[in-house]
Amino acid sequence: MEDYFKLGHMSLVNESLGSEVKFILPHRCVLKSSSLTTKVRVVFDGSCKSTNNISLNDVLMVGPIIQPDIFNTLLRFRKHQIAFTADIEKMYRQIKLHPSDRQFQHILWREDKSKSVQEYELNTVTYGLGPSSFLATRCLKQLAIENSKDFPEASHVIENNFYMDDLISGTDSVEDAIYLIKHFINILDSAKFPLRKWTSNRTEIFENLNLDLSSSEFMIKDGSSTKTLGVFWFSLEDVFSYSANKLSIKTYTKRSILSIISQVFDPLGLIAPVTITAKILLQKLGSLKVDWDDVLPDYYVKSFLNYCEINKLKISRCLIINNAIDLELHCFTDASTSAYGAVIYILSRNNIGYKVSLACAKSKVAPLKTITLPRLELMAALLGAQLASRLLESLNLSFDKIMFWCDSTITLTWIKREPSTLKTFVANRISQIQSLTMDNEWRYVPSSENPADFVSRGVQPSEISS
């Protein structure tokens, strides 16, 4: 709170000049020990009801989403040979609020119990209010618009490669990276948006920029990782990693298992064969007639402990081989009585060799209501078509070949037919598949050679790592 006051982000209210119409925001501290910068944050509760039973968030317009989602941002992050990340320091608090609106951002505060409570006014965009994220991202977008003529490349990245205050970007050469970063820093500094916590898989970028890597503003250390939109990235190894901390569990119950499983964030589905086992486990636990805090049978505990071995998994960030001259996309789909899913690989070639990379995957548990296996295979095919469509839109790459693979001959026969000749359930999904895949070819793959089989039935982390 002293930091707020010193930086001018809040000021003492002159009661004699105060407005009769105002809103007092409740606030509290949130401790985040894993943060490298701000261990304690102030959170304001804009949803707290006032004396007339209306909260500030009830009367504020939230605003639209104007930035790409996490899936798109992370996928684009993976297509670069050289990757770098950073974030904007105190992004919300760098944006001043119009003086006429500050009366709705009053707080009560005292430094210690011996002093009287005083009323303060928050002068900047504030955490905890509905439109805050839109206001911040709209300022960033405006900054990109205003610099688009002088710095088109950097402006394009600012507009498309930020997720809130996180810059997630990259290039295919050191020279391009240095050029972009110089302009990022200049453009954002002009609006008092200083970038910090720089990370990259190539440290020479920052050395050429004459930036001190030993500074706390950098996060490049051997064996260290940083969270990139919720996913752990070991920058020097250039791999993604995952973590499930079971050390805090004393007894294994539905509640404790759910709390650990919920810790794992995998927006691209890179460990979908493992996470689907957790989803299936949760579905089984839901059908058990036990309370949330009852101790679970050993069978379920063993399955959960196997799942926790995801800490050993590491997946390469970069999707495409350097200087690629040929790109292919291959989407595999499969289903079982427990789950169904799809997985996409990218094959890239250059003059020396080739590289096959797991791009993304998605899995879903089968409904509790019994559905025939051919229909589940059909649902997997639709999931694959939707996932491929989303990937193509995100990466904006030109593929020389796009192929879809399925081990169900019934599904492949349905896809070739006119939807109007099929029953409603099948017809609706076939119509969507044909619309999404258009002229791309669907082919048969034997079940023993279908990688989507792992996504539909689940595997242990040890099977993947080996």
Tab-separated table of C-alpha atoms in Angstrom:
chain	number	residue	atom	x	y	z
A	1	MET	CA	0.000	0.000	0.000
A	2	GLU	CA	2.952	2.298	0.636
A	3	ASP	CA	4.076	1.520	-2.904
A	4	TYR	CA	0.672	2.643	-4.208
A	5	PHE	CA	0.983	5.927	-2.336
A	6	LYS	CA	4.624	6.642	-3.274
A	7	LEU	CA	4.002	6.007	-6.986
A	8	GLY	CA	0.908	8.218	-7.022
A	9	HIS	CA	-1.403	5.308	-7.736
A	10	MET	CA	-3.599	6.419	-4.839
A	11	SER	CA	-4.045	9.679	-3.007
A	12	LEU	CA	-5.616	10.870	0.226
A	13	VAL	CA	-9.181	12.145	-0.167
A	14	ASN	CA	-9.924	15.679	0.939
A	15	GLU	CA	-13.195	15.132	2.782
A	16	SER	CA	-14.273	18.760	2.377
A	17	LEU	CA	-14.074	18.415	-1.411
A	18	GLY	CA	-15.317	14.823	-1.554
A	19	SER	CA	-18.235	13.788	-3.726
A	20	GLU	CA	-21.503	12.605	-2.212
A	21	VAL	CA	-21.614	9.811	-4.803
A	22	LYS	CA	-18.825	7.306	-4.321
A	23	PHE	CA	-18.068	3.630	-3.842
A	24	ILE	CA	-15.835	2.165	-1.144
A	25	LEU	CA	-13.940	-0.870	-2.470
A	26	PRO	CA	-13.130	-3.653	0.015
A	27	HIS	CA	-9.596	-4.960	-0.420
A	28	ARG	CA	-7.273	-7.633	0.901
A	29	CYS	CA	-3.816	-9.032	0.283
A	30	VAL	CA	-3.026	-12.193	-1.646
A	31	LEU	CA	0.240	-14.020	-0.996
A	32	LYS	CA	1.951	-15.675	-3.961
A	33	SER	CA	5.272	-17.090	-2.785
A	34	SER	CA	6.152	-18.431	-6.260
A	35	SER	CA	6.230	-14.931	-7.766
A	36	LEU	CA	9.715	-13.640	-8.557
A	37	THR	CA	8.684	-10.016	-8.230
A	38	THR	CA	5.586	-9.176	-6.194
A	39	LYS	CA	5.103	-11.669	-3.359
A	40	VAL	CA	2.079	-9.850	-1.915
A	41	ARG	CA	-0.581	-8.326	-4.148
A	42	VAL	CA	-3.558	-6.135	-3.327
A	43	VAL	CA	-6.893	-7.394	-4.651
A	44	PHE	CA	-9.985	-5.191	-4.696
A	45	ASP	CA	-13.501	-6.627	-4.543
A	46	GLY	CA	-15.614	-4.818	-7.123
A	47	SER	CA	-18.344	-7.466	-6.759
A	48	CYS	CA	-19.078	-6.611	-3.118
A	49	LYS	CA	-22.637	-5.319	-2.695
A	50	SER	CA	-23.100	-1.750	-1.443
A	51	THR	CA	-25.846	-0.455	0.872
A	52	ASN	CA	-28.345	-0.472	-2.015
A	53	ASN	CA	-27.513	-4.149	-2.784
A	54	ILE	CA	-25.703	-3.246	-6.027
A	55	SER	CA	-21.978	-3.761	-6.603
A	56	LEU	CA	-19.705	-1.647	-8.765
A	57	ASN	CA	-19.254	-4.532	-11.202
A	58	ASP	CA	-23.043	-4.785	-11.551
A	59	VAL	CA	-23.165	-1.380	-13.266
A	60	LEU	CA	-19.892	-1.489	-15.226
A	61	MET	CA	-19.654	-2.743	-18.810
A	62	VAL	CA	-17.000	-5.448	-19.107
A	63	GLY	CA	-15.939	-4.814	-22.706
A	64	PRO	CA	-15.132	-7.344	-25.464
A	65	ILE	CA	-12.120	-9.670	-25.712
A	66	ILE	CA	-9.669	-8.098	-28.163
A	67	GLN	CA	-6.625	-10.360	-27.772
A	68	PRO	CA	-6.052	-13.898	-29.109
A	69	ASP	CA	-6.777	-16.709	-26.644
A	70	ILE	CA	-4.136	-18.830	-24.889
A	71	PHE	CA	-4.391	-21.712	-27.385
A	72	ASN	CA	-3.620	-19.453	-30.362
A	73	THR	CA	-0.851	-17.550	-28.561
A	74	LEU	CA	0.975	-20.676	-27.387
A	75	LEU	CA	0.726	-22.351	-30.790
A	76	ARG	CA	2.280	-19.338	-32.517
A	77	PHE	CA	4.955	-19.278	-29.821
A	78	ARG	CA	5.950	-22.800	-30.861
A	79	LYS	CA	6.496	-22.085	-34.547
A	80	HIS	CA	9.566	-19.867	-33.994
A	81	GLN	CA	13.163	-21.088	-33.848
A	82	ILE	CA	14.048	-18.320	-31.396
A	83	ALA	CA	11.552	-17.624	-28.641
A	84	PHE	CA	11.397	-14.894	-26.031
A	85	THR	CA	8.960	-13.811	-23.346
A	86	ALA	CA	8.526	-10.823	-21.059
A	87	ASP	CA	5.790	-9.069	-19.161
A	88	ILE	CA	4.746	-5.478	-18.516
A	89	GLU	CA	5.521	-4.205	-15.040
A	90	LYS	CA	2.382	-3.186	-13.112
A	91	MET	CA	0.368	-3.007	-16.329
A	92	TYR	CA	-2.986	-1.999	-14.827
A	93	ARG	CA	-1.427	0.565	-12.537
A	94	GLN	CA	0.404	2.293	-15.397
A	95	ILE	CA	-2.952	3.451	-16.804
A	96	LYS	CA	-4.491	6.540	-15.255
A	97	LEU	CA	-8.227	6.721	-14.708
A	98	HIS	CA	-10.126	9.866	-15.622
A	99	PRO	CA	-10.473	12.073	-12.484
A	100	SER	CA	-14.278	12.129	-12.758
A	101	ASP	CA	-14.389	8.322	-12.394
A	102	ARG	CA	-12.027	7.966	-9.441
A	103	GLN	CA	-14.791	8.636	-6.891
A	104	PHE	CA	-15.949	5.053	-7.490
A	105	GLN	CA	-12.525	3.699	-6.490
A	106	HIS	CA	-12.235	4.774	-2.860
A	107	ILE	CA	-10.677	2.567	-0.188
A	108	LEU	CA	-10.216	2.738	3.577
A	109	TRP	CA	-6.714	2.204	4.960
A	110	ARG	CA	-4.444	2.753	7.930
A	111	GLU	CA	-0.793	1.789	8.284
A	112	ASP	CA	-1.236	0.268	11.757
A	113	LYS	CA	-3.768	-0.049	14.537
A	114	SER	CA	-2.490	3.032	16.377
A	115	LYS	CA	-3.548	5.332	13.529
A	116	SER	CA	-7.016	6.357	12.420
A	117	VAL	CA	-8.617	4.985	9.288
A	118	GLN	CA	-8.325	7.315	6.302
A	119	GLU	CA	-10.042	7.403	2.943
A	120	TYR	CA	-7.981	7.136	-0.235
A	121	GLU	CA	-8.769	7.370	-3.939
A	122	LEU	CA	-7.268	4.968	-6.478
A	123	ASN	CA	-5.983	6.903	-9.484
A	124	THR	CA	-5.312	4.067	-11.902
A	125	VAL	CA	-7.033	1.046	-13.440
A	126	THR	CA	-7.652	-1.383	-10.594
A	127	TYR	CA	-7.559	-5.152	-10.130
A	128	GLY	CA	-10.920	-6.679	-9.320
A	129	LEU	CA	-13.139	-4.543	-11.561
A	130	GLY	CA	-14.953	-6.047	-14.551
A	131	PRO	CA	-13.632	-3.782	-17.334
A	132	SER	CA	-10.027	-3.556	-16.069
A	133	SER	CA	-8.642	-6.221	-18.407
A	134	PHE	CA	-10.332	-4.642	-21.428
A	135	LEU	CA	-9.083	-1.154	-20.533
A	136	ALA	CA	-5.514	-2.426	-20.237
A	137	THR	CA	-5.522	-4.475	-23.446
A	138	ARG	CA	-7.270	-1.674	-25.344
A	139	CYS	CA	-4.468	0.717	-24.350
A	140	LEU	CA	-1.956	-1.815	-25.675
A	141	LYS	CA	-3.885	-2.171	-28.919
A	142	GLN	CA	-4.027	1.605	-29.342
A	143	LEU	CA	-0.280	1.787	-28.845
A	144	ALA	CA	0.166	-0.743	-31.655
A	145	ILE	CA	-2.180	1.211	-33.930
A	146	GLU	CA	-0.347	4.500	-33.338
A	147	ASN	CA	3.040	2.934	-34.181
A	148	SER	CA	1.918	0.737	-37.081
A	149	LYS	CA	3.295	3.059	-39.789
A	150	ASP	CA	6.737	3.615	-38.283
A	151	PHE	CA	7.234	0.140	-36.796
A	152	PRO	CA	4.867	-2.269	-38.593
A	153	GLU	CA	6.544	-5.540	-37.504
A	154	ALA	CA	6.785	-4.625	-33.830
A	155	SER	CA	3.260	-3.192	-33.828
A	156	HIS	CA	1.883	-6.387	-35.348
A	157	VAL	CA	3.508	-8.452	-32.596
A	158	ILE	CA	2.254	-6.099	-29.861
A	159	GLU	CA	-1.277	-6.458	-31.204
A	160	ASN	CA	-1.218	-10.223	-31.734
A	161	ASN	CA	1.399	-11.784	-29.438
A	162	PHE	CA	0.379	-10.401	-26.073
A	163	TYR	CA	-1.916	-12.195	-23.664
A	164	MET	CA	-2.859	-9.556	-21.109
A	165	ASP	CA	0.529	-8.255	-19.884
A	166	ASP	CA	2.551	-11.256	-21.154
A	167	LEU	CA	4.592	-10.957	-24.338
A	168	ILE	CA	4.919	-14.415	-25.970
A	169	SER	CA	6.738	-14.168	-29.272
A	170	GLY	CA	9.718	-15.182	-31.362
A	171	THR	CA	11.534	-15.021	-34.697
A	172	ASP	CA	13.605	-17.299	-36.907
A	173	SER	CA	16.899	-15.405	-36.592
A	174	VAL	CA	18.897	-13.618	-33.901
A	175	GLU	CA	19.044	-10.451	-35.988
A	176	ASP	CA	15.258	-10.278	-36.322
A	177	ALA	CA	14.847	-10.894	-32.595
A	178	ILE	CA	17.227	-8.060	-31.675
A	179	TYR	CA	15.483	-5.728	-34.132
A	180	LEU	CA	12.019	-6.524	-32.742
A	181	ILE	CA	13.005	-6.336	-29.080
A	182	LYS	CA	14.627	-2.916	-29.547
A	183	HIS	CA	11.395	-1.592	-30.997
A	184	PHE	CA	9.246	-3.330	-28.355
A	185	ILE	CA	11.189	-1.607	-25.611
A	186	ASN	CA	11.030	1.819	-27.285
A	187	ILE	CA	7.321	1.634	-28.131
A	188	LEU	CA	6.217	0.335	-24.742
A	189	ASP	CA	8.516	2.667	-22.790
A	190	SER	CA	6.908	5.603	-24.591
A	191	ALA	CA	3.623	4.671	-22.885
A	192	LYS	CA	5.241	3.860	-19.512
A	193	PHE	CA	4.818	0.118	-20.073
A	194	PRO	CA	8.290	-1.148	-19.037
A	195	LEU	CA	9.059	-4.748	-19.975
A	196	ARG	CA	10.700	-7.047	-17.435
A	197	LYS	CA	11.325	-10.747	-16.656
A	198	TRP	CA	12.886	-11.366	-20.063
A	199	THR	CA	13.437	-14.994	-21.020
A	200	SER	CA	14.724	-16.618	-24.205
A	201	ASN	CA	16.249	-19.819	-25.511
A	202	ARG	CA	19.073	-17.735	-27.002
A	203	THR	CA	20.880	-15.520	-24.483
A	204	GLU	CA	22.985	-13.785	-27.136
A	205	ILE	CA	19.899	-11.742	-28.014
A	206	PHE	CA	20.182	-9.812	-24.758
A	207	GLU	CA	23.971	-9.657	-24.875
A	208	ASN	CA	23.759	-7.890	-28.237
A	209	LEU	CA	21.242	-5.476	-26.730
A	210	ASN	CA	23.737	-4.663	-23.953
A	211	LEU	CA	21.290	-5.821	-21.287
A	212	ASP	CA	22.591	-7.258	-18.010
A	213	LEU	CA	21.516	-10.890	-17.739
A	214	SER	CA	22.463	-10.986	-14.052
A	215	SER	CA	19.778	-8.393	-13.330
A	216	SER	CA	16.600	-9.416	-11.553
A	217	GLU	CA	14.788	-8.346	-14.695
A	218	PHE	CA	15.961	-11.571	-16.364
A	219	MET	CA	14.999	-15.157	-15.653
A	220	ILE	CA	17.670	-17.096	-17.555
A	221	LYS	CA	19.431	-19.650	-15.344
A	222	ASP	CA	20.570	-23.230	-15.807
A	223	GLY	CA	17.775	-25.601	-14.847
A	224	SER	CA	15.337	-22.785	-14.114
A	225	SER	CA	11.882	-22.469	-15.593
A	226	THR	CA	9.348	-19.745	-16.032
A	227	LYS	CA	5.605	-19.991	-16.421
A	228	THR	CA	4.521	-19.129	-19.946
A	229	LEU	CA	0.765	-18.576	-19.819
A	230	GLY	CA	0.514	-21.199	-17.093
A	231	VAL	CA	2.884	-23.721	-18.728
A	232	PHE	CA	6.398	-24.243	-17.339
A	233	TRP	CA	9.062	-23.431	-19.953
A	234	PHE	CA	12.711	-24.356	-19.402
A	235	SER	CA	14.136	-21.740	-21.748
A	236	LEU	CA	17.731	-22.980	-22.054
A	237	GLU	CA	16.557	-26.544	-22.763
A	238	ASP	CA	13.669	-25.088	-24.779
A	239	VAL	CA	11.131	-27.589	-23.438
A	240	PHE	CA	7.750	-27.458	-21.735
A	241	SER	CA	7.287	-29.216	-18.417
A	242	TYR	CA	4.401	-30.031	-16.083
A	243	SER	CA	3.964	-30.417	-12.351
A	244	ALA	CA	1.528	-32.079	-9.953
A	245	ASN	CA	2.478	-31.528	-6.324
A	246	LYS	CA	1.075	-34.332	-4.175
A	247	LEU	CA	3.318	-33.632	-1.150
A	248	SER	CA	0.640	-31.637	0.629
A	249	ILE	CA	-1.810	-34.578	0.644
A	250	LYS	CA	-2.110	-36.482	3.919
A	251	THR	CA	-5.175	-38.563	3.041
A	252	TYR	CA	-6.401	-39.393	-0.445
A	253	THR	CA	-9.988	-38.221	-0.873
A	254	LYS	CA	-12.094	-37.006	-3.783
A	255	ARG	CA	-11.419	-33.442	-2.662
A	256	SER	CA	-7.629	-33.757	-2.342
A	257	ILE	CA	-7.241	-35.629	-5.640
A	258	LEU	CA	-9.328	-33.061	-7.501
A	259	SER	CA	-7.233	-30.230	-6.023
A	260	ILE	CA	-4.004	-31.773	-7.376
A	261	ILE	CA	-5.409	-32.694	-10.791
A	262	SER	CA	-6.708	-29.134	-11.192
A	263	GLN	CA	-3.158	-27.789	-10.799
A	264	VAL	CA	-2.087	-29.121	-14.194
A	265	PHE	CA	-2.721	-26.661	-16.999
A	266	ASP	CA	-2.297	-28.044	-20.523
A	267	PRO	CA	-4.111	-25.800	-23.038
A	268	LEU	CA	-2.479	-27.473	-26.071
A	269	GLY	CA	-3.172	-31.010	-24.862
A	270	LEU	CA	0.493	-32.007	-25.147
A	271	ILE	CA	0.084	-34.528	-22.328
A	272	ALA	CA	-3.489	-35.481	-23.236
A	273	PRO	CA	-2.744	-39.255	-22.995
A	274	VAL	CA	-1.976	-38.680	-19.293
A	275	THR	CA	-4.590	-36.063	-18.447
A	276	ILE	CA	-7.355	-38.211	-19.944
A	277	THR	CA	-6.570	-40.861	-17.312
A	278	ALA	CA	-7.208	-38.184	-14.674
A	279	LYS	CA	-10.480	-37.205	-16.346
A	280	ILE	CA	-11.608	-40.845	-16.449
A	281	LEU	CA	-10.610	-41.229	-12.788
A	282	LEU	CA	-12.648	-38.176	-11.817
A	283	GLN	CA	-15.654	-39.521	-13.719
A	284	LYS	CA	-15.382	-42.824	-11.831
A	285	LEU	CA	-14.987	-41.009	-8.506
A	286	GLY	CA	-18.108	-39.022	-9.306
A	287	SER	CA	-20.116	-42.241	-9.607
A	288	LEU	CA	-18.774	-43.576	-6.298
A	289	LYS	CA	-21.174	-43.238	-3.393
A	290	VAL	CA	-18.587	-41.643	-1.090
A	291	ASP	CA	-18.379	-38.158	0.395
A	292	TRP	CA	-15.766	-35.623	-0.664
A	293	ASP	CA	-13.621	-36.245	2.422
A	294	ASP	CA	-13.922	-40.040	2.669
A	295	VAL	CA	-10.700	-42.022	2.206
A	296	LEU	CA	-10.610	-43.684	-1.232
A	297	PRO	CA	-9.913	-47.375	-2.007
A	298	ASP	CA	-6.304	-48.288	-2.880
A	299	TYR	CA	-7.137	-48.919	-6.552
A	300	TYR	CA	-8.045	-45.272	-7.148
A	301	VAL	CA	-5.112	-44.006	-5.087
A	302	LYS	CA	-2.649	-46.070	-7.160
A	303	SER	CA	-4.093	-44.697	-10.398
A	304	PHE	CA	-3.746	-41.162	-9.059
A	305	LEU	CA	-0.137	-41.678	-7.931
A	306	ASN	CA	0.780	-42.919	-11.414
A	307	TYR	CA	-0.742	-39.757	-12.856
A	308	CYS	CA	1.457	-37.591	-10.590
A	309	GLU	CA	4.539	-38.849	-12.436
A	310	ILE	CA	3.912	-36.167	-15.084
A	311	ASN	CA	6.687	-34.210	-13.332
A	312	LYS	CA	9.119	-36.286	-15.413
A	313	LEU	CA	7.627	-35.278	-18.773
A	314	LYS	CA	9.339	-32.718	-21.005
A	315	ILE	CA	8.131	-31.724	-24.471
A	316	SER	CA	10.048	-29.716	-27.061
A	317	ARG	CA	8.689	-26.233	-27.654
A	318	CYS	CA	9.762	-25.722	-31.282
A	319	LEU	CA	7.458	-27.329	-33.851
A	320	ILE	CA	9.250	-26.812	-37.144
A	321	ILE	CA	12.726	-27.685	-38.406
A	322	ASN	CA	15.009	-24.778	-39.257
A	323	ASN	CA	14.796	-23.524	-42.876
A	324	ALA	CA	11.812	-25.768	-43.634
A	325	ILE	CA	10.914	-26.157	-47.310
A	326	ASP	CA	7.999	-28.564	-46.918
A	327	LEU	CA	5.221	-28.779	-44.309
A	328	GLU	CA	2.618	-31.486	-43.723
A	329	LEU	CA	-0.194	-31.683	-41.153
A	330	HIS	CA	-1.457	-35.080	-40.011
A	331	CYS	CA	-4.495	-35.382	-37.754
A	332	PHE	CA	-5.317	-38.732	-36.095
A	333	THR	CA	-8.600	-39.538	-34.337
A	334	ASP	CA	-9.728	-42.467	-32.213
A	335	ALA	CA	-12.284	-43.486	-29.578
A	336	SER	CA	-12.799	-46.109	-26.895
A	337	THR	CA	-15.675	-46.837	-24.546
A	338	SER	CA	-13.963	-44.596	-21.945
A	339	ALA	CA	-12.922	-41.567	-23.997
A	340	TYR	CA	-12.335	-40.141	-27.457
A	341	GLY	CA	-9.853	-37.663	-28.857
A	342	ALA	CA	-7.657	-36.311	-31.629
A	343	VAL	CA	-3.962	-35.543	-32.014
A	344	ILE	CA	-2.154	-33.424	-34.620
A	345	TYR	CA	1.432	-33.790	-35.798
A	346	ILE	CA	3.419	-31.466	-38.055
A	347	LEU	CA	6.025	-32.954	-40.389
A	348	SER	CA	8.615	-30.437	-41.611
A	349	ARG	CA	11.522	-31.030	-44.013
A	350	ASN	CA	14.578	-29.078	-45.080
A	351	ASN	CA	17.508	-29.925	-47.357
A	352	ILE	CA	19.194	-31.946	-44.607
A	353	GLY	CA	16.432	-33.954	-42.945
A	354	TYR	CA	12.992	-33.834	-41.369
A	355	LYS	CA	11.266	-33.301	-38.020
A	356	VAL	CA	7.965	-34.650	-36.673
A	357	SER	CA	6.430	-32.669	-33.807
A	358	LEU	CA	3.351	-33.072	-31.672
A	359	ALA	CA	1.437	-29.821	-32.264
A	360	CYS	CA	-1.651	-30.247	-30.087
A	361	ALA	CA	-4.240	-32.762	-28.947
A	362	LYS	CA	-7.639	-32.837	-27.328
A	363	SER	CA	-9.480	-35.541	-25.438
A	364	LYS	CA	-12.885	-35.938	-23.818
A	365	VAL	CA	-14.353	-38.610	-21.596
A	366	ALA	CA	-17.200	-40.613	-23.084
A	367	PRO	CA	-20.652	-39.654	-21.776
A	368	LEU	CA	-22.055	-41.725	-18.921
A	369	LYS	CA	-25.019	-42.478	-21.151
A	370	THR	CA	-24.081	-45.424	-23.330
A	371	ILE	CA	-23.141	-44.436	-26.898
A	372	THR	CA	-22.117	-46.948	-29.561
A	373	LEU	CA	-18.428	-47.095	-30.467
A	374	PRO	CA	-19.010	-46.010	-34.119
A	375	ARG	CA	-20.735	-42.864	-32.862
A	376	LEU	CA	-17.880	-42.173	-30.459
A	377	GLU	CA	-15.450	-42.590	-33.378
A	378	LEU	CA	-17.557	-40.082	-35.293
A	379	MET	CA	-17.387	-37.615	-32.386
A	380	ALA	CA	-13.603	-38.072	-32.339
A	381	ALA	CA	-13.437	-37.322	-36.077
A	382	LEU	CA	-15.416	-34.107	-35.550
A	383	LEU	CA	-13.140	-33.144	-32.655
A	384	GLY	CA	-10.120	-33.674	-34.927
A	385	ALA	CA	-11.624	-31.560	-37.710
A	386	GLN	CA	-12.362	-28.726	-35.262
A	387	LEU	CA	-8.895	-28.919	-33.730
A	388	ALA	CA	-7.183	-28.858	-37.134
A	389	SER	CA	-9.283	-25.887	-38.237
A	390	ARG	CA	-8.298	-23.984	-35.118
A	391	LEU	CA	-4.614	-24.836	-35.564
A	392	LEU	CA	-4.571	-23.716	-39.198
A	393	GLU	CA	-6.171	-20.411	-38.237
A	394	SER	CA	-3.670	-19.871	-35.397
A	395	LEU	CA	-0.411	-20.763	-37.145
A	396	ASN	CA	-1.203	-19.068	-40.464
A	397	LEU	CA	1.210	-21.383	-42.282
A	398	SER	CA	0.974	-22.816	-45.774
A	399	PHE	CA	0.912	-26.629	-45.619
A	400	ASP	CA	1.830	-28.690	-48.674
A	401	LYS	CA	-0.339	-31.564	-47.474
A	402	ILE	CA	-3.116	-31.954	-44.898
A	403	MET	CA	-4.231	-35.481	-44.034
A	404	PHE	CA	-6.818	-36.909	-41.626
A	405	TRP	CA	-6.477	-40.464	-40.313
A	406	CYS	CA	-9.046	-42.711	-38.636
A	407	ASP	CA	-9.130	-46.419	-37.758
A	408	SER	CA	-12.934	-46.709	-38.057
A	409	THR	CA	-14.095	-47.831	-41.504
A	410	ILE	CA	-17.684	-46.970	-40.547
A	411	THR	CA	-16.750	-43.347	-39.841
A	412	LEU	CA	-14.754	-43.105	-43.082
A	413	THR	CA	-17.768	-44.437	-45.008
A	414	TRP	CA	-20.076	-41.885	-43.351
A	415	ILE	CA	-17.706	-39.019	-44.234
A	416	LYS	CA	-17.924	-39.924	-47.943
A	417	ARG	CA	-21.727	-39.931	-47.950
A	418	GLU	CA	-24.261	-37.154	-48.404
A	419	PRO	CA	-25.414	-36.053	-44.911
A	420	SER	CA	-29.083	-35.971	-45.955
A	421	THR	CA	-29.026	-39.768	-46.404
A	422	LEU	CA	-27.986	-40.367	-42.787
A	423	LYS	CA	-29.781	-40.257	-39.459
A	424	THR	CA	-29.913	-36.916	-37.653
A	425	PHE	CA	-27.163	-37.542	-35.071
A	426	VAL	CA	-24.711	-38.765	-37.715
A	427	ALA	CA	-25.820	-36.305	-40.413
A	428	ASN	CA	-25.237	-33.215	-38.266
A	429	ARG	CA	-21.693	-34.250	-37.410
A	430	ILE	CA	-20.801	-35.410	-40.910
A	431	SER	CA	-21.999	-32.081	-42.278
A	432	GLN	CA	-19.662	-30.227	-39.892
A	433	ILE	CA	-16.724	-32.527	-40.691
A	434	GLN	CA	-17.166	-32.074	-44.434
A	435	SER	CA	-17.427	-28.313	-44.009
A	436	LEU	CA	-14.278	-28.083	-41.881
A	437	THR	CA	-12.052	-30.491	-43.817
A	438	MET	CA	-13.392	-29.705	-47.295
A	439	ASP	CA	-11.020	-31.204	-49.895
A	440	ASN	CA	-8.554	-32.622	-47.374
A	441	GLU	CA	-8.238	-36.371	-47.599
A	442	TRP	CA	-9.455	-38.843	-44.953
A	443	ARG	CA	-7.560	-42.139	-44.838
A	444	TYR	CA	-7.606	-45.388	-42.889
A	445	VAL	CA	-4.872	-46.183	-40.363
A	446	PRO	CA	-4.633	-49.520	-38.509
A	447	SER	CA	-5.446	-49.277	-34.804
A	448	SER	CA	-1.988	-50.564	-33.883
A	449	GLU	CA	-0.386	-47.614	-35.725
A	450	ASN	CA	-2.829	-44.898	-34.630
A	451	PRO	CA	-1.204	-42.502	-32.091
A	452	ALA	CA	-4.653	-41.174	-31.138
A	453	ASP	CA	-5.195	-44.536	-29.432
A	454	PHE	CA	-3.136	-43.184	-26.502
A	455	VAL	CA	-5.415	-40.153	-26.249
A	456	SER	CA	-8.582	-42.257	-26.206
A	457	ARG	CA	-7.549	-44.899	-23.678
A	458	GLY	CA	-4.903	-43.058	-21.617
A	459	VAL	CA	-1.374	-44.076	-20.626
A	460	GLN	CA	0.927	-43.655	-17.643
A	461	PRO	CA	3.632	-40.956	-17.788
A	462	SER	CA	6.312	-43.658	-17.655
A	463	GLU	CA	5.057	-45.059	-20.992
A	464	ILE	CA	5.509	-41.665	-22.660
A	465	SER	CA	8.891	-40.838	-21.138
A	466	SER	CA	10.282	-44.229	-22.133
